[in-house]
Tab-separated table of C-alpha atoms and ligand atoms in Angstrom:
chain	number	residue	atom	x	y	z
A	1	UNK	CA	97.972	110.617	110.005
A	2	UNK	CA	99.645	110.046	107.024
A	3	UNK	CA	100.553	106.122	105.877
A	4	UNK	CA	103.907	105.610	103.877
A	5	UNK	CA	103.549	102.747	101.559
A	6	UNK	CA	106.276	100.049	101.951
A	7	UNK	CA	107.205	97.452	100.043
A	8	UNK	CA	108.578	94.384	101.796
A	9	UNK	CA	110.420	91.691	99.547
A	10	UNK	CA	111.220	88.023	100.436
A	11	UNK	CA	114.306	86.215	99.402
A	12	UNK	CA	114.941	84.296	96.869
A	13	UNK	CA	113.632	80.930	98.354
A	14	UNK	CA	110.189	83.296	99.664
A	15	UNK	CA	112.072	83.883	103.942
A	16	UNK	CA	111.128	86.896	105.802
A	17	UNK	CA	113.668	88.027	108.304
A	18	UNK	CA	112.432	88.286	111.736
A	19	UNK	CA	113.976	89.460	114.757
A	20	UNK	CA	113.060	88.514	118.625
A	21	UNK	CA	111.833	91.700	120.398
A	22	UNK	CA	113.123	90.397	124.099
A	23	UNK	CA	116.140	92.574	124.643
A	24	UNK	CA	117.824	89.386	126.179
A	25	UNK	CA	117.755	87.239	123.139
A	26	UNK	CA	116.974	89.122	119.838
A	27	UNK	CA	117.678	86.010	118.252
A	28	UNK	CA	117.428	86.445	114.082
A	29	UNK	CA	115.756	84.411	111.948
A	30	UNK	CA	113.541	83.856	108.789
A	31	UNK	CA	110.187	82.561	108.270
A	32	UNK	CA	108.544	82.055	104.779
A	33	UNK	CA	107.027	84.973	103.597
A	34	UNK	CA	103.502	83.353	102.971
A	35	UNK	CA	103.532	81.640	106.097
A	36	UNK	CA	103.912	84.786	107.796
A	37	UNK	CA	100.990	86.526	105.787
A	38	UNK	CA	98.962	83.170	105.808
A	39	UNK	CA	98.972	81.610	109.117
A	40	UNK	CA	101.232	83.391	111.968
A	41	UNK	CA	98.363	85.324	114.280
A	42	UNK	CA	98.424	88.903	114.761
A	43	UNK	CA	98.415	88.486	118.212
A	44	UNK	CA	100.824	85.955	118.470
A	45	UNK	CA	104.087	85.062	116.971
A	46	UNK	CA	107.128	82.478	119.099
A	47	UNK	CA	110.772	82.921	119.059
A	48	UNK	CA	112.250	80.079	117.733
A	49	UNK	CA	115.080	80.377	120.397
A	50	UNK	CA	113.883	81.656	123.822
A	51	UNK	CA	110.332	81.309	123.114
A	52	UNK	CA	109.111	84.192	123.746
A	53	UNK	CA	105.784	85.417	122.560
A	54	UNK	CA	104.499	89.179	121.649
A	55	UNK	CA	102.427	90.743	118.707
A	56	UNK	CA	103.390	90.073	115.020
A	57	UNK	CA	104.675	94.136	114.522
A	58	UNK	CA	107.350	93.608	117.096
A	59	UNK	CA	109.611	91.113	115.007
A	60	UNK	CA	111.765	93.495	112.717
A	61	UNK	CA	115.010	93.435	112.386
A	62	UNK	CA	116.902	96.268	113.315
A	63	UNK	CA	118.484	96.534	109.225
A	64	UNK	CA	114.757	96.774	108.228
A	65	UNK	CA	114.166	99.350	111.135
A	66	UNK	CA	117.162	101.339	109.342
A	67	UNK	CA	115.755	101.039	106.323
A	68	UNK	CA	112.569	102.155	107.210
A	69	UNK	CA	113.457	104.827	109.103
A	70	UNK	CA	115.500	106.212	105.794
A	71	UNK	CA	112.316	105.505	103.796
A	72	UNK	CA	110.264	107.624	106.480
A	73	UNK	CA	112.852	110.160	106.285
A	74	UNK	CA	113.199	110.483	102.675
A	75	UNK	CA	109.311	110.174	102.621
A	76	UNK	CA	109.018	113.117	104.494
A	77	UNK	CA	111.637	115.745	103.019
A	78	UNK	CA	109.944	115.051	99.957
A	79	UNK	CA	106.757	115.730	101.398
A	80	UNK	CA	107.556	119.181	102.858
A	81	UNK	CA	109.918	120.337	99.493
A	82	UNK	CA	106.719	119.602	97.861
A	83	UNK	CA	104.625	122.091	100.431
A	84	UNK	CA	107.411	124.278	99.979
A	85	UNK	CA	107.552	124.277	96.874
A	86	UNK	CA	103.830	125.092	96.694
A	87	UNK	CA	103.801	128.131	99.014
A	88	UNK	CA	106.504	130.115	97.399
A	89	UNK	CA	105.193	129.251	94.049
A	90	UNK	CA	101.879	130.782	95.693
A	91	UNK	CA	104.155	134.156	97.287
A	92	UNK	CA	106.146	134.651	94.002
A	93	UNK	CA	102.415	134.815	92.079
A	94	UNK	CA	101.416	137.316	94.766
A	95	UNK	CA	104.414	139.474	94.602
A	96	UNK	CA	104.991	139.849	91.165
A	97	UNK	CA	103.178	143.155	90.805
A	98	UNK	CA	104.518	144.313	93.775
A	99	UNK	CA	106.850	147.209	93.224
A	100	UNK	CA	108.583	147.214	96.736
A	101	UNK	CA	109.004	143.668	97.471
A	102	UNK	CA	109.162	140.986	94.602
A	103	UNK	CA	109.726	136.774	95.758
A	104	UNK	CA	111.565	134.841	92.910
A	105	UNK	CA	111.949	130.850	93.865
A	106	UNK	CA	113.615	128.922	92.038
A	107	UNK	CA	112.844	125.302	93.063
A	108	UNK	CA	115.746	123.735	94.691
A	109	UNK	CA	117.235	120.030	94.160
A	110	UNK	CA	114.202	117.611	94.854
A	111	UNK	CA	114.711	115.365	97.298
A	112	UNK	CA	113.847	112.219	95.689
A	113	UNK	CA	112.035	109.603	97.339
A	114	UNK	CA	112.557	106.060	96.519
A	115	UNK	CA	110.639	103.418	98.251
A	116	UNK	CA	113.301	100.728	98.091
A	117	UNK	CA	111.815	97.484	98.646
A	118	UNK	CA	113.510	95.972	101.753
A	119	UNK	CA	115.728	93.312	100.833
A	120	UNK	CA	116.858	89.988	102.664
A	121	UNK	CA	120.157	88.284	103.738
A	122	UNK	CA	121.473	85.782	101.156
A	123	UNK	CA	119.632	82.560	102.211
A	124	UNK	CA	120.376	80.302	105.425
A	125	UNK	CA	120.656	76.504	105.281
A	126	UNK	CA	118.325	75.203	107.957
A	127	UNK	CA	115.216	75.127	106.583
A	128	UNK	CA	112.701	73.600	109.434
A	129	UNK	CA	108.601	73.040	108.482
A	130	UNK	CA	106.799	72.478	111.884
A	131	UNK	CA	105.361	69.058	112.502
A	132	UNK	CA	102.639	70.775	114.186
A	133	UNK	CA	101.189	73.893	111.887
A	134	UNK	CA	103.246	73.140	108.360
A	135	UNK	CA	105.067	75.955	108.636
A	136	UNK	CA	108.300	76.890	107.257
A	137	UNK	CA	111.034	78.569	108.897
A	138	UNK	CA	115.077	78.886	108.439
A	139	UNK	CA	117.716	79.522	112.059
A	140	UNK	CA	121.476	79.552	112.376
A	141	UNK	CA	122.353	77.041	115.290
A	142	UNK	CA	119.401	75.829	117.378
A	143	UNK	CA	115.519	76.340	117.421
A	144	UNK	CA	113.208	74.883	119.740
A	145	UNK	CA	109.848	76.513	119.254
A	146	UNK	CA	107.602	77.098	116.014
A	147	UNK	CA	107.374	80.788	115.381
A	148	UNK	CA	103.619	80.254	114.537
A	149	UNK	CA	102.280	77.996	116.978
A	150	UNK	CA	105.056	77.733	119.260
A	151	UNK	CA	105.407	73.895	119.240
A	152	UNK	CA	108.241	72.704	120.677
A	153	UNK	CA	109.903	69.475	119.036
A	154	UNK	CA	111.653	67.591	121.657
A	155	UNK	CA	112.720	65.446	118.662
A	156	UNK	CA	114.518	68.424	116.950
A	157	UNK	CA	115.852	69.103	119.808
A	158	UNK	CA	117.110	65.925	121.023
A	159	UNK	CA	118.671	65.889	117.483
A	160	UNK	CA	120.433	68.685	117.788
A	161	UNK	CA	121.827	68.234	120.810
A	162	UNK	CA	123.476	64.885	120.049
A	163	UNK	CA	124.725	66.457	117.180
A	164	UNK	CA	126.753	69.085	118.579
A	165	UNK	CA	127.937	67.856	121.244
A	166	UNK	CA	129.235	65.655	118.881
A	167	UNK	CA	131.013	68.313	116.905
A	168	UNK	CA	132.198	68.948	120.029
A	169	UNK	CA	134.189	65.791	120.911
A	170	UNK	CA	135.618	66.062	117.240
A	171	UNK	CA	137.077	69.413	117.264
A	172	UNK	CA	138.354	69.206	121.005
A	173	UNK	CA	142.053	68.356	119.468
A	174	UNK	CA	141.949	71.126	117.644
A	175	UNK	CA	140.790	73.307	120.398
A	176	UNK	CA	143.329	72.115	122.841
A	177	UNK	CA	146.303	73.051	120.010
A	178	UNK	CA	144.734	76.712	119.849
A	179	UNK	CA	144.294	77.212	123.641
A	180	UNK	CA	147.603	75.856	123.914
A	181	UNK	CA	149.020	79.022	121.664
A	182	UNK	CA	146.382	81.407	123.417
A	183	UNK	CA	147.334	80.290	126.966
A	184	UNK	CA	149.238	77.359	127.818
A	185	UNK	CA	149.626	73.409	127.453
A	186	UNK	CA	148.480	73.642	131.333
A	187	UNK	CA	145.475	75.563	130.920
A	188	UNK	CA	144.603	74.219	127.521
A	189	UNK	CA	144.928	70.922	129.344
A	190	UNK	CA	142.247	71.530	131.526
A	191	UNK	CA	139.485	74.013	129.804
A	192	UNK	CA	139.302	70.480	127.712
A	193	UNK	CA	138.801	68.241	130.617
A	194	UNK	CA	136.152	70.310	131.363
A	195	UNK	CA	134.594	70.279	127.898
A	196	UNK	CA	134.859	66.672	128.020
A	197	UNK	CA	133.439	66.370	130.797
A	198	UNK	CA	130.285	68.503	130.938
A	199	UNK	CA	129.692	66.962	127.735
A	200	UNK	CA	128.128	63.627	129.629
A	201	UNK	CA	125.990	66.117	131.241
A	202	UNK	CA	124.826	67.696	128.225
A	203	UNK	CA	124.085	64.230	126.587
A	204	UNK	CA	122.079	62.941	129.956
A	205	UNK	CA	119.988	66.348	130.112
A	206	UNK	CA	118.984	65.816	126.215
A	207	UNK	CA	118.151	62.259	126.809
A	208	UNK	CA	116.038	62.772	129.813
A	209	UNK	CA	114.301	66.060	128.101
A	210	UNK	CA	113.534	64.085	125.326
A	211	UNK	CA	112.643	60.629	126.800
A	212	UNK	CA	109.782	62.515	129.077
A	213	UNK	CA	108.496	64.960	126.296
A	214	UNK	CA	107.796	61.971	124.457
A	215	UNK	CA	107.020	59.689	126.988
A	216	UNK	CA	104.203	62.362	127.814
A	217	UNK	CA	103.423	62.265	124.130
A	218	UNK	CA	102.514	58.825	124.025
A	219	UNK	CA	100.481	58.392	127.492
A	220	UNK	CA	99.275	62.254	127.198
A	221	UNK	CA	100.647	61.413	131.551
A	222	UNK	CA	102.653	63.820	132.546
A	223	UNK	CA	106.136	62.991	134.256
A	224	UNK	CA	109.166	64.301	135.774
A	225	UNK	CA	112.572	65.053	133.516
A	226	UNK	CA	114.378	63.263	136.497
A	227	UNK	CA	112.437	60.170	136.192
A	228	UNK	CA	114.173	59.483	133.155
A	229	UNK	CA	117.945	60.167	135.134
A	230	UNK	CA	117.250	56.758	136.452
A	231	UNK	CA	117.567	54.515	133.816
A	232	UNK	CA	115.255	51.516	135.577
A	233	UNK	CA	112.649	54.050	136.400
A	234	UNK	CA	112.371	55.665	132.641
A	235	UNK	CA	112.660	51.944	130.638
A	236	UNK	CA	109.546	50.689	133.450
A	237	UNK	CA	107.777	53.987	132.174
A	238	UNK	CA	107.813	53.251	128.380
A	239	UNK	CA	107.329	49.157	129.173
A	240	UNK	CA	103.975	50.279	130.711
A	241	UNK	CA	102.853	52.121	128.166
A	242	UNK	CA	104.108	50.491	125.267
A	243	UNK	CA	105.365	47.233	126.110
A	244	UNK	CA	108.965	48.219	124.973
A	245	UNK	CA	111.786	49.015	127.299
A	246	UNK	CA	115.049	49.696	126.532
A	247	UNK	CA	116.465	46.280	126.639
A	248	UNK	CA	114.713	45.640	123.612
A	249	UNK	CA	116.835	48.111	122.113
A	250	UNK	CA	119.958	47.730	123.500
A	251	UNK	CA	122.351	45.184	124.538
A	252	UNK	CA	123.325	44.017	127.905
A	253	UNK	CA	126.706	45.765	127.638
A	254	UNK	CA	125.299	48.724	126.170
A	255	UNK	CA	122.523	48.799	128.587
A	256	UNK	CA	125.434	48.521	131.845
A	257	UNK	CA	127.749	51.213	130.163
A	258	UNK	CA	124.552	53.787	130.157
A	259	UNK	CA	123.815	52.845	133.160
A	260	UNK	CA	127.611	53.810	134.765
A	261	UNK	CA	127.809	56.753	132.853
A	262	UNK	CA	124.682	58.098	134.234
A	263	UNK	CA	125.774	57.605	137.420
A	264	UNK	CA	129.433	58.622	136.828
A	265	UNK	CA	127.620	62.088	135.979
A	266	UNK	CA	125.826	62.719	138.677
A	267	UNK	CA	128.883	62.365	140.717
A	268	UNK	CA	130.965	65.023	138.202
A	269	UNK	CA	128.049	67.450	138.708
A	270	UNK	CA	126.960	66.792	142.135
A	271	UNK	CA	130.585	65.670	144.132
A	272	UNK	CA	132.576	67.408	141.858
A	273	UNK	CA	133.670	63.784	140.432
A	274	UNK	CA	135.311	62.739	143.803
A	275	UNK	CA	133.586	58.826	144.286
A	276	UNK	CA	131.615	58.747	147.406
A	277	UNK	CA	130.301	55.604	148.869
A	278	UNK	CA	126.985	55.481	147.763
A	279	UNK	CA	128.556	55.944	144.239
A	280	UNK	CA	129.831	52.601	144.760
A	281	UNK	CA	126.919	51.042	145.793
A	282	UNK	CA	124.808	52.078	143.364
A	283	UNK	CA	126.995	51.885	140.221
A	284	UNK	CA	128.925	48.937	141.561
A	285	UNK	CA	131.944	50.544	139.728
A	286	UNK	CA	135.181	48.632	140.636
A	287	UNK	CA	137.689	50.472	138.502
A	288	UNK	CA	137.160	53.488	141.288
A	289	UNK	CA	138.091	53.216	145.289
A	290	UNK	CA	136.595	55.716	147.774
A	291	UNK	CA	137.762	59.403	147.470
A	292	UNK	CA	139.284	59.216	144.027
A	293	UNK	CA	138.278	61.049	141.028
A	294	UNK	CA	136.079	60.179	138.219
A	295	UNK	CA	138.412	60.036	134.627
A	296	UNK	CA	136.104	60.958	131.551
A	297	UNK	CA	137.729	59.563	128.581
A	298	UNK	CA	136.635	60.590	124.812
A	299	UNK	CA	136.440	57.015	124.088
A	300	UNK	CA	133.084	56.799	126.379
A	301	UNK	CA	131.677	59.833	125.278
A	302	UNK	CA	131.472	58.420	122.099
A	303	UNK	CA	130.256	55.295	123.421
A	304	UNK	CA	127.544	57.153	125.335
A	305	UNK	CA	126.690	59.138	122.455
A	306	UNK	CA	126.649	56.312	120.109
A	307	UNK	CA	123.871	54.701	122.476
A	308	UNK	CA	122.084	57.539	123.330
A	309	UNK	CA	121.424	57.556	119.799
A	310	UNK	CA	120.574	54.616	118.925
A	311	UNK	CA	118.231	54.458	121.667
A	312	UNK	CA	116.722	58.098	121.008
A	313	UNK	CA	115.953	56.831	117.458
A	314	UNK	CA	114.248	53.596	118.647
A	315	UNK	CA	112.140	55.907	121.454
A	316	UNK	CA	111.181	57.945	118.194
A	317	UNK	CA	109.810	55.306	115.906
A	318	UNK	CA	107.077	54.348	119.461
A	319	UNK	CA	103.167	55.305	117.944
A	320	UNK	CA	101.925	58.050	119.575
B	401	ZN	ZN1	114.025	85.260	121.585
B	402	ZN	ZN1	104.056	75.289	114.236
């Protein structure tokens, strides 16, 4: 077997590229060089976006596959010019006192081979060092797990979320004038709605993932991500183990708005919006009369973001 030495150089700011192996995701992203020598297993390395997990000689991108592939290529022309080179050297000695058959060789253009170090993409802005392990690592978009240990921050998360659905709500004027020219006011119209309103979905399910990771940080109990859909049930859970509930973060008002909202989405996602009875009972909603359809304006989806934040950040600041 013959080993082709390689040179593998970081970026500027010391990132690795790395590339998820799962043929569903291959999700790109960098982790810093000494990091990657230092502390990610052998055995062991986490996509930051699906987490996945296989061996650490999986993880290459496929430029760096190119590239090595060229370098093996290269690597080996040169390798058998060279052998060439040698044997007809070898036949022109032998011949040259033969008078019937005489070998000249002149040596042909050399192959060169140049191990070019493998380079990186210019640098990415999210630079992310795991609460867990300490280690650094830069994604485009979202990331949920540590590509050493695999750690999943629920706070990161949570944080992201908010943030773009958020970036959502702001650019959704803008999206409806493009649709618009793509399609129609009609259609436009609509794909918005929708937008609009599966973005009080998005904003309960990143809550209530994020209430019960930490909630389970805290107690080390485990719990249910739908005991934190009920807004009662999930303030009861941190009051018992840390003598805080969410009325101590939030105001009456604030506290009564969550509480509709979270019930106006479960009727958007389970009655396709249309009010049903127990709908009324529960929420005690009196803007809505049986059989009609829930309205999601963008004023409370920023109200519902604005508290979801502030309570998130509260929820954070709880000792572990
Ligand atoms: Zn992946
Ligand atoms: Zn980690």
């Amino acid at each position: 077997m013959i080993s082709i030495p390689i040179t593998i150089h970081s970026d500027e700011k010391g990132y690795f590229d790395r590339e998820c192996p799962n043929e569903e995701c291959l999700y790109s992203f960098k982790i810093l060089m000494k990091d990657w020598e230092e502390k990610v297993s052998d055995d062991e390395v986490h996509c930051p976006l699906c987490g996945h997990v296989d061996t650490a000689d999986k993880w290459w991108t496929q430029d760096q596959l190119e590239k090595i592939r060229e370098i093996e290529v290269n690597w080996a022309m040169n390798f058998i010019q060279g052998t060439l080179d040698k044997s007809f050297r070898e036949l022109e000695r032998s011949t040259r006192h033969n008078k019937y058959i005489q070998i000249k060789y002149k040596p042909g253009c050399r192959v060169t081979f140049v191990n070019n170090p493998i380079g990186q993409r210019e640098e990415w802005e999210t630079e992310i060092c795991c609460e867990k392990c300490g280690t650094h690592y830069s994604v485009i978009g979202s990331a949920y797990f540590c590509p050493c240990c695999g750690y999943n921050s629920a706070v990161n998360a949570f944080v992201d979320s908010l943030d773009s659905i958020r970036k959502m709500l702001e650019s959704l004027s803008d999206m409806k004038s493009m649709l618009t020219e793509k399609y129609n006011v009609d259609s436009a119209e609509s794909m918005c709605r929708n937008l609009l309103e599966s973005s009080i979905g998005d904003m309960v399910s990143a809550f209530q993932k994020f209430a019960s990771c930490k909630f389970e940080e805290l107690s080390g109990k485990t719990s249910r991500v739908n005991d934190f859909q009920i807004i009662e049930k999930g303030s009861n859970l941190f009051e018992q183990e840390t003598g805080k509930k969410y009325s101590d973060f939030l105001s009456e008002s604030e506290l009564n708005f969550m509480q509709l909202l979270f019930q106006r989405r479960h009727i958007l996602e389970h009655n396709n919006g249309i009010v049903d009875q127990q709908y009324l009972n529960k929420s005690g909603d009196t803007s809505y009369t049986l059989g009609q359809r829930i309205i999601v304006k963008e004023m409370d989806a920023y109200n519902l973001l604005d508290i979801l934040t502030k309570l998130g950040h509260e929820l954070m600041k709880l000792p572990n």
